[in-house]
CSV table of C-alpha atoms and ligand atoms in Angstrom, one decimal:
chain,number,residue,atom,x,y,z
A,1,MET,CA,8.4,2.3,10.3
A,2,ASP,CA,12.0,2.2,9.1
A,3,GLU,CA,11.9,5.1,6.7
A,4,GLU,CA,15.6,5.0,5.9
A,5,LYS,CA,15.5,1.4,4.9
A,6,LEU,CA,12.5,2.0,2.7
A,7,GLN,CA,14.1,5.0,1.1
A,8,GLU,CA,17.3,3.0,0.5
A,9,THR,CA,15.2,0.3,-1.4
A,10,ILE,CA,13.5,3.0,-3.5
A,11,ASN,CA,16.9,4.5,-4.4
A,12,LYS,CA,18.1,1.1,-5.6
A,13,MET,CA,14.9,0.6,-7.7
A,14,VAL,CA,14.3,4.0,-9.2
A,15,ILE,CA,17.2,4.4,-11.5
A,16,ARG,CA,17.1,6.2,-14.9
A,17,GLY,CA,17.2,3.8,-17.8
A,18,ARG,CA,16.0,0.8,-15.7
A,19,GLY,CA,12.8,-0.8,-14.7
A,20,ILE,CA,11.2,-3.7,-12.9
A,21,LEU,CA,10.7,-7.2,-14.3
A,22,ALA,CA,7.6,-9.0,-13.1
A,23,ALA,CA,8.5,-12.7,-13.0
A,24,ASP,CA,5.8,-13.5,-10.4
A,25,GLU,CA,3.5,-15.7,-12.4
A,26,SER,CA,1.4,-17.9,-10.1
A,27,GLU,CA,1.6,-21.6,-10.7
A,28,LYS,CA,-1.6,-21.3,-12.7
A,29,THR,CA,-0.4,-18.5,-14.9
A,30,ALA,CA,3.1,-20.1,-15.3
A,31,ALA,CA,1.3,-23.3,-16.5
A,32,LYS,CA,-0.5,-21.2,-19.2
A,33,ARG,CA,2.7,-19.5,-20.4
A,34,LEU,CA,4.6,-22.8,-20.5
A,35,ALA,CA,1.6,-24.5,-22.3
A,36,SER,CA,2.0,-21.9,-25.1
A,37,ILE,CA,5.3,-23.5,-26.0
A,38,ASN,CA,4.1,-27.1,-25.3
A,39,VAL,CA,6.1,-27.5,-22.1
A,40,GLU,CA,4.4,-29.2,-19.1
A,41,SER,CA,4.5,-27.0,-16.0
A,42,THR,CA,6.3,-28.8,-13.1
A,43,GLU,CA,8.4,-27.4,-10.3
A,44,GLU,CA,11.5,-28.2,-12.4
A,45,THR,CA,10.4,-26.7,-15.7
A,46,ARG,CA,9.4,-23.6,-13.9
A,47,ARG,CA,12.8,-23.5,-12.2
A,48,GLN,CA,14.5,-23.9,-15.6
A,49,TYR,CA,12.5,-21.1,-17.1
A,50,ARG,CA,13.2,-18.8,-14.1
A,51,ASN,CA,16.9,-19.8,-14.4
A,52,LEU,CA,17.0,-18.7,-18.0
A,53,ILE,CA,15.5,-15.3,-17.2
A,54,LEU,CA,17.1,-14.5,-13.9
A,55,THR,CA,20.7,-15.5,-14.9
A,56,THR,CA,20.7,-13.4,-18.1
A,57,PRO,CA,24.1,-11.7,-18.3
A,58,GLY,CA,23.8,-8.0,-18.4
A,59,MET,CA,20.2,-7.7,-17.3
A,60,GLU,CA,21.3,-5.5,-14.4
A,61,ASN,CA,22.0,-2.7,-16.8
A,62,TYR,CA,18.2,-2.4,-17.5
A,63,ILE,CA,16.5,-4.1,-14.6
A,64,SER,CA,16.7,-2.7,-11.1
A,65,GLY,CA,14.2,-5.0,-9.4
A,66,VAL,CA,12.4,-8.3,-10.0
A,67,ILE,CA,9.1,-9.4,-8.6
A,68,LEU,CA,9.2,-13.1,-7.7
A,69,PHE,CA,6.6,-15.7,-6.9
A,70,GLU,CA,6.9,-17.4,-3.5
A,71,GLU,CA,8.0,-20.7,-5.0
A,72,THR,CA,11.0,-19.0,-6.7
A,73,LEU,CA,12.3,-17.7,-3.4
A,74,HIS,CA,13.3,-21.2,-2.5
A,75,GLN,CA,14.6,-22.5,-5.9
A,76,GLU,CA,18.2,-22.4,-7.1
A,77,SER,CA,19.9,-21.5,-10.3
A,78,ASP,CA,21.8,-24.1,-12.3
A,79,SER,CA,24.9,-23.1,-10.3
A,80,GLY,CA,23.1,-23.9,-7.0
A,81,VAL,CA,22.5,-20.3,-5.8
A,82,LEU,CA,19.1,-19.3,-4.5
A,83,PHE,CA,17.4,-17.0,-7.0
A,84,PRO,CA,17.0,-14.0,-4.6
A,85,GLU,CA,20.8,-14.2,-4.1
A,86,VAL,CA,21.5,-14.4,-7.8
A,87,LEU,CA,19.7,-11.1,-8.1
A,88,GLN,CA,21.3,-9.4,-5.1
A,89,GLU,CA,24.8,-10.4,-6.4
A,90,ASN,CA,24.0,-8.5,-9.5
A,91,GLY,CA,22.7,-5.4,-7.7
A,92,ILE,CA,19.1,-6.2,-8.5
A,93,VAL,CA,16.5,-5.8,-5.7
A,94,PRO,CA,14.3,-9.0,-5.2
A,95,GLY,CA,10.6,-8.5,-4.4
A,96,ILE,CA,7.6,-10.7,-4.1
A,97,LYS,CA,4.0,-10.9,-5.1
A,98,VAL,CA,2.1,-11.1,-1.8
A,99,ASP,CA,-1.5,-11.1,-2.9
A,100,GLN,CA,-3.2,-14.5,-3.1
A,101,GLY,CA,-5.2,-14.0,-6.3
A,102,LEU,CA,-8.7,-13.0,-7.1
A,103,ALA,CA,-12.1,-13.8,-5.6
A,104,ASP,CA,-15.7,-12.9,-6.6
A,105,LEU,CA,-16.8,-9.6,-5.2
A,106,ASN,CA,-20.4,-9.4,-6.5
A,107,GLU,CA,-22.9,-11.0,-8.8
A,108,GLY,CA,-21.7,-8.8,-11.7
A,109,GLY,CA,-18.5,-10.9,-11.9
A,110,GLU,CA,-16.2,-8.2,-10.4
A,111,LYS,CA,-13.3,-9.3,-8.3
A,112,TYR,CA,-11.4,-8.3,-5.1
A,113,THR,CA,-8.0,-9.5,-4.2
A,114,LYS,CA,-7.3,-12.1,-1.4
A,115,GLY,CA,-4.4,-12.1,1.0
A,116,LEU,CA,-4.8,-9.4,3.7
A,117,GLU,CA,-5.3,-11.9,6.5
A,118,GLY,CA,-2.0,-12.8,8.2
A,119,LEU,CA,-0.1,-10.6,5.7
A,120,GLY,CA,2.3,-9.1,8.2
A,121,GLU,CA,3.4,-12.5,9.4
A,122,ARG,CA,4.0,-13.6,5.8
A,123,LEU,CA,6.0,-10.5,5.0
A,124,GLN,CA,8.3,-11.3,8.0
A,125,VAL,CA,9.0,-14.8,6.6
A,126,TYR,CA,9.6,-13.5,3.0
A,127,LYS,CA,12.0,-10.9,4.3
A,128,LYS,CA,14.3,-13.7,5.5
A,129,SER,CA,14.8,-14.6,1.8
A,130,GLY,CA,16.1,-11.1,1.2
A,131,VAL,CA,13.1,-9.5,-0.5
A,132,ARG,CA,12.8,-5.8,0.0
A,133,PHE,CA,9.6,-4.9,-1.8
A,134,ALA,CA,6.1,-6.4,-2.5
A,135,LYS,CA,3.4,-6.3,-5.1
A,136,TRP,CA,-0.4,-6.5,-4.7
A,137,ARG,CA,-2.7,-6.5,-7.8
A,138,ALA,CA,-6.3,-5.4,-8.0
A,139,VAL,CA,-8.2,-5.8,-11.2
A,140,TYR,CA,-11.1,-3.9,-12.7
A,141,THR,CA,-13.2,-4.6,-15.8
A,142,ILE,CA,-14.7,-2.1,-18.1
A,143,SER,CA,-18.3,-2.4,-19.4
A,144,LYS,CA,-21.4,-0.3,-19.3
A,145,ASN,CA,-21.6,-0.1,-15.5
A,146,ARG,CA,-18.2,-1.2,-14.6
A,147,PRO,CA,-16.0,-0.8,-12.7
A,148,SER,CA,-18.7,-0.3,-10.1
A,149,ALA,CA,-18.4,2.1,-7.2
A,150,GLU,CA,-18.3,-1.0,-5.0
A,151,ALA,CA,-15.3,-2.5,-6.8
A,152,ILE,CA,-13.5,0.8,-6.9
A,153,LYS,CA,-14.0,1.4,-3.2
A,154,ARG,CA,-13.2,-2.1,-2.0
A,155,ASN,CA,-10.0,-2.5,-4.0
A,156,ALA,CA,-8.8,1.0,-3.1
A,157,ARG,CA,-9.3,0.1,0.6
A,158,ASP,CA,-7.5,-3.2,0.3
A,159,LEU,CA,-4.6,-1.7,-1.6
A,160,SER,CA,-4.1,1.0,1.0
A,161,LEU,CA,-4.2,-1.6,3.9
A,162,TYR,CA,-1.7,-3.7,2.1
A,163,ALA,CA,0.6,-0.7,1.6
A,164,LYS,CA,0.3,0.2,5.2
A,165,ILE,CA,1.2,-3.4,6.3
A,166,CYS,CA,4.2,-3.4,3.9
A,167,HIS,CA,5.6,-0.2,5.5
A,168,GLU,CA,5.1,-1.5,9.0
A,169,ASN,CA,7.2,-4.5,8.0
A,170,GLY,CA,9.9,-2.6,6.1
A,171,LEU,CA,8.9,-3.5,2.5
A,172,VAL,CA,8.3,-1.0,-0.3
A,173,PRO,CA,4.8,-1.6,-1.6
A,174,ILE,CA,4.1,-1.7,-5.3
A,175,VAL,CA,0.4,-0.7,-5.6
A,176,GLU,CA,-1.1,-2.2,-8.7
A,177,PRO,CA,-4.6,-1.3,-9.8
A,178,GLU,CA,-5.0,-2.9,-13.3
A,179,VAL,CA,-7.9,-1.8,-15.5
A,180,LEU,CA,-8.1,-4.7,-17.8
A,181,ILE,CA,-7.6,-4.3,-21.6
A,182,ASP,CA,-10.2,-7.0,-22.4
A,183,GLY,CA,-13.2,-5.8,-24.3
A,184,THR,CA,-14.4,-3.5,-27.0
A,185,HIS,CA,-14.3,-0.3,-25.0
A,186,SER,CA,-13.0,3.0,-26.3
A,187,ILE,CA,-10.0,4.8,-24.9
A,188,GLU,CA,-12.4,7.4,-23.5
A,189,GLN,CA,-14.1,4.7,-21.4
A,190,CYS,CA,-10.7,3.5,-20.3
A,191,TYR,CA,-9.7,7.0,-19.3
A,192,GLU,CA,-12.8,7.5,-17.2
A,193,ALA,CA,-12.4,4.1,-15.4
A,194,THR,CA,-8.7,4.6,-14.8
A,195,GLU,CA,-9.2,8.1,-13.4
A,196,ASN,CA,-11.9,7.0,-11.0
A,197,VAL,CA,-9.8,4.0,-9.9
A,198,LEU,CA,-6.6,6.0,-9.4
A,199,ARG,CA,-8.4,8.8,-7.6
A,200,ALA,CA,-9.9,6.3,-5.2
A,201,VAL,CA,-6.6,4.5,-4.6
A,202,PHE,CA,-4.8,7.7,-3.6
A,203,GLU,CA,-7.7,8.9,-1.5
A,204,ALA,CA,-7.6,5.6,0.4
A,205,LEU,CA,-3.8,5.7,0.8
A,206,LYS,CA,-4.1,9.2,2.3
A,207,ARG,CA,-6.9,8.1,4.5
A,208,GLU,CA,-4.7,5.4,5.9
A,209,LYS,CA,-1.9,7.9,6.2
A,210,VAL,CA,0.4,5.8,4.0
A,211,ARG,CA,3.6,7.7,3.0
A,212,ILE,CA,3.1,8.0,-0.8
A,213,ASP,CA,6.8,9.0,-1.3
A,214,LEU,CA,7.7,5.5,-0.1
A,215,CYS,CA,5.3,3.6,-2.5
A,216,LEU,CA,5.6,2.7,-6.2
A,217,LEU,CA,2.6,2.7,-8.5
A,218,LYS,CA,2.0,0.0,-11.2
A,219,PRO,CA,-0.9,1.2,-13.3
A,220,SER,CA,-2.3,0.1,-16.7
A,221,MET,CA,-2.0,2.6,-19.5
A,222,VAL,CA,-5.1,4.4,-20.8
A,223,ILE,CA,-5.7,2.4,-24.0
A,224,SER,CA,-8.5,1.2,-26.2
A,225,GLY,CA,-10.0,-2.3,-25.5
A,226,LYS,CA,-8.2,-5.1,-27.1
A,227,GLU,CA,-11.2,-5.9,-29.3
A,228,ALA,CA,-12.2,-2.3,-30.0
A,229,VAL,CA,-12.7,-1.1,-33.5
A,230,ASN,CA,-10.4,1.9,-34.4
A,231,ARG,CA,-8.0,1.5,-31.5
A,232,ALA,CA,-6.3,4.7,-30.5
A,233,ASP,CA,-2.8,5.2,-31.8
A,234,VAL,CA,0.5,5.5,-29.8
A,235,ASP,CA,0.3,9.3,-29.6
A,236,GLU,CA,-3.3,9.2,-28.2
A,237,VAL,CA,-2.5,6.5,-25.7
A,238,ALA,CA,0.5,8.6,-24.4
A,239,LYS,CA,-1.6,11.8,-24.2
A,240,GLN,CA,-4.5,10.2,-22.4
A,241,THR,CA,-2.3,8.3,-20.0
A,242,ILE,CA,-0.3,11.5,-19.1
A,243,LYS,CA,-3.6,13.5,-18.7
A,244,CYS,CA,-4.9,10.8,-16.4
A,245,LEU,CA,-1.8,10.6,-14.2
A,246,ARG,CA,-1.6,14.4,-13.9
A,247,ALA,CA,-5.2,14.4,-12.7
A,248,THR,CA,-4.8,11.8,-10.0
A,249,VAL,CA,-1.2,11.0,-8.9
A,250,PRO,CA,0.4,13.1,-6.2
A,251,ALA,CA,3.8,14.6,-7.1
A,252,GLU,CA,5.5,13.0,-4.1
A,253,LEU,CA,5.2,9.5,-5.6
A,254,PRO,CA,8.7,8.6,-6.8
A,255,SER,CA,8.0,6.3,-9.7
A,256,ILE,CA,5.3,4.9,-12.0
A,257,ASN,CA,6.1,1.5,-13.4
A,258,PHE,CA,3.5,0.4,-16.0
A,259,LEU,CA,2.3,-3.2,-16.4
A,260,SER,CA,2.0,-4.4,-20.0
A,261,GLY,CA,-1.5,-5.9,-19.6
A,262,GLY,CA,-1.7,-7.9,-22.8
A,263,GLN,CA,-0.2,-5.3,-25.2
A,264,THR,CA,2.3,-6.8,-27.6
A,265,PRO,CA,5.9,-6.3,-26.6
A,266,ILE,CA,6.5,-3.7,-29.3
A,267,GLU,CA,3.3,-1.8,-28.5
A,268,ALA,CA,4.2,-1.6,-24.8
A,269,THR,CA,7.7,-0.3,-25.5
A,270,ALA,CA,6.4,2.2,-28.1
A,271,HIS,CA,3.8,3.5,-25.6
A,272,LEU,CA,6.2,3.8,-22.7
A,273,ASN,CA,8.6,5.7,-25.0
A,274,ARG,CA,6.0,8.1,-26.2
A,275,ILE,CA,4.8,8.8,-22.6
A,276,ASN,CA,8.4,9.7,-21.7
A,277,MET,CA,8.8,11.8,-24.8
A,278,LEU,CA,5.7,13.8,-24.2
A,279,GLY,CA,5.9,13.8,-20.4
A,280,GLU,CA,9.3,15.4,-19.8
A,281,ASP,CA,8.0,17.7,-17.1
A,282,LEU,CA,6.1,15.1,-15.1
A,283,PRO,CA,7.2,14.9,-11.5
A,284,TRP,CA,7.6,11.1,-11.4
A,285,TYR,CA,10.1,8.7,-12.9
A,286,ILE,CA,8.2,6.8,-15.6
A,287,SER,CA,9.2,3.2,-16.3
A,288,PHE,CA,8.1,-0.4,-16.7
A,289,SER,CA,7.2,-3.4,-14.6
A,290,PHE,CA,6.3,-5.7,-17.4
A,291,ALA,CA,5.8,-9.4,-17.3
A,292,ARG,CA,4.6,-10.6,-20.7
A,293,ALA,CA,6.1,-7.7,-22.7
A,294,LEU,CA,9.5,-8.5,-21.4
A,295,GLN,CA,9.3,-12.3,-21.4
A,296,GLU,CA,7.1,-13.4,-24.3
A,297,PRO,CA,9.9,-13.3,-27.0
A,298,ALA,CA,12.2,-15.2,-24.6
A,299,LEU,CA,9.7,-17.9,-24.0
A,300,LYS,CA,9.1,-18.4,-27.7
A,301,ALA,CA,12.9,-18.5,-28.4
A,302,TRP,CA,13.5,-21.0,-25.6
A,303,GLN,CA,10.8,-23.6,-26.4
A,304,GLY,CA,11.8,-25.5,-23.3
A,305,LYS,CA,15.1,-26.7,-24.9
A,306,GLN,CA,18.5,-26.4,-23.3
A,307,GLU,CA,20.2,-25.5,-26.6
A,308,ASN,CA,17.9,-22.5,-26.9
A,309,VAL,CA,18.7,-20.9,-23.5
A,310,LYS,CA,21.2,-18.4,-25.0
A,311,ALA,CA,18.6,-17.4,-27.7
A,312,GLY,CA,16.0,-17.0,-25.0
A,313,GLN,CA,18.3,-14.8,-22.9
A,314,ASP,CA,19.2,-12.7,-26.0
A,315,ALA,CA,15.5,-12.1,-26.7
A,316,PHE,CA,14.9,-11.1,-23.0
A,317,LEU,CA,17.9,-8.8,-22.9
A,318,LYS,CA,16.8,-7.1,-26.1
A,319,ARG,CA,13.4,-6.2,-24.7
A,320,ALA,CA,15.0,-5.1,-21.4
A,321,ARG,CA,17.4,-2.9,-23.3
A,322,LEU,CA,14.7,-1.4,-25.6
A,323,ASN,CA,12.4,-0.7,-22.6
A,324,GLY,CA,15.4,0.9,-20.8
A,325,LEU,CA,15.7,3.3,-23.8
A,326,ALA,CA,12.0,3.9,-23.7
A,327,THR,CA,12.2,5.2,-20.1
A,328,GLN,CA,14.4,7.9,-21.6
A,329,GLY,CA,12.3,8.5,-24.7
A,330,LYS,CA,15.2,7.2,-26.8
A,331,TYR,CA,13.6,4.1,-28.4
A,332,ARG,CA,12.9,4.0,-32.2
A,333,GLU,CA,11.0,1.3,-34.0
A,334,ASP,CA,13.9,0.6,-36.4
A,335,MET,CA,15.8,-0.7,-33.4
A,336,GLU,CA,13.5,-3.8,-33.4
B,1,13P,P1,1.9,-8.0,-17.6
B,1,13P,O1,3.0,-7.0,-17.9
B,1,13P,O2,2.1,-9.2,-18.3
B,1,13P,O3,0.6,-7.4,-17.6
B,1,13P,O4,2.1,-8.4,-16.1
B,1,13P,C1,2.4,-7.5,-15.1
B,1,13P,C2,2.0,-8.0,-13.8
B,1,13P,O5,2.8,-8.2,-12.9
B,1,13P,C3,0.6,-8.4,-13.6
B,1,13P,O6,0.4,-8.5,-12.2
């Protein structure tokens, strides 16, 4: 394991005021996002959209790393530069989603994540494109008996094996256990599920002897279900999230980069900000690795039209800047 190289990558990614952009939508998810603005998803429209986001002037002030989807590694900007190189030229570390999506785990509809087979070989190929970190997402649903012990155990094991393979191949692993926001559950139910999930993930990482100081964690926040009545407020989300992290996450982890998970862009920023305001003494850097909460306003402003590219980039840069402030607890809603 090339510790020095891994540490160097972490140093470039964990920078105060900055976070990670997730631009790794699979073809299926990209099609959904583009359909929301009535744009057909083709290789070219996906390239145009990635071009808008990834060539935004000034994004390097707030974004230290970008998670890409495999297709994007081989696509070029309007100026004919491969996207991973566009990022590197701006001092941004390119990374890649390496899981291969979800598959059924049991009759109860729970999922595990595909992609462990042949992962090491794939990582070696991706590295040739300049990527220095990877992402693997596991998902968990909340209901009466879920997430089940089986789902918690299986996904923790797979996340730890993935992280180990990343280290062996010189990539920093982003470990992403996402407890889904879908449903009517209370924040207390979300707390319990998230605590069980995170505890199992770190136990599995330790069992596999994965160096936690060379990993990044991308968790969901502890939050009420999207359809819950009386959803918990910003303060409560921040308090419960901090309590959960304190109970489960080892101090040697360098950084926690939340996903947005279906929160509105403003909600996600407000929550991140409050967590940083209340969590000043936490041992980790606390930042973002949002996809939707960074990109949604840009997508809406763009509408697939060349004349709106600048408006799309402005909208993206605004979210990046406000989330950058939120990593320092300096965001206020009147900045919107
Ligand atoms: P969201 O921020 O849209 O939840 O996406 C983060 C992500 O990368 C999901 O894997």
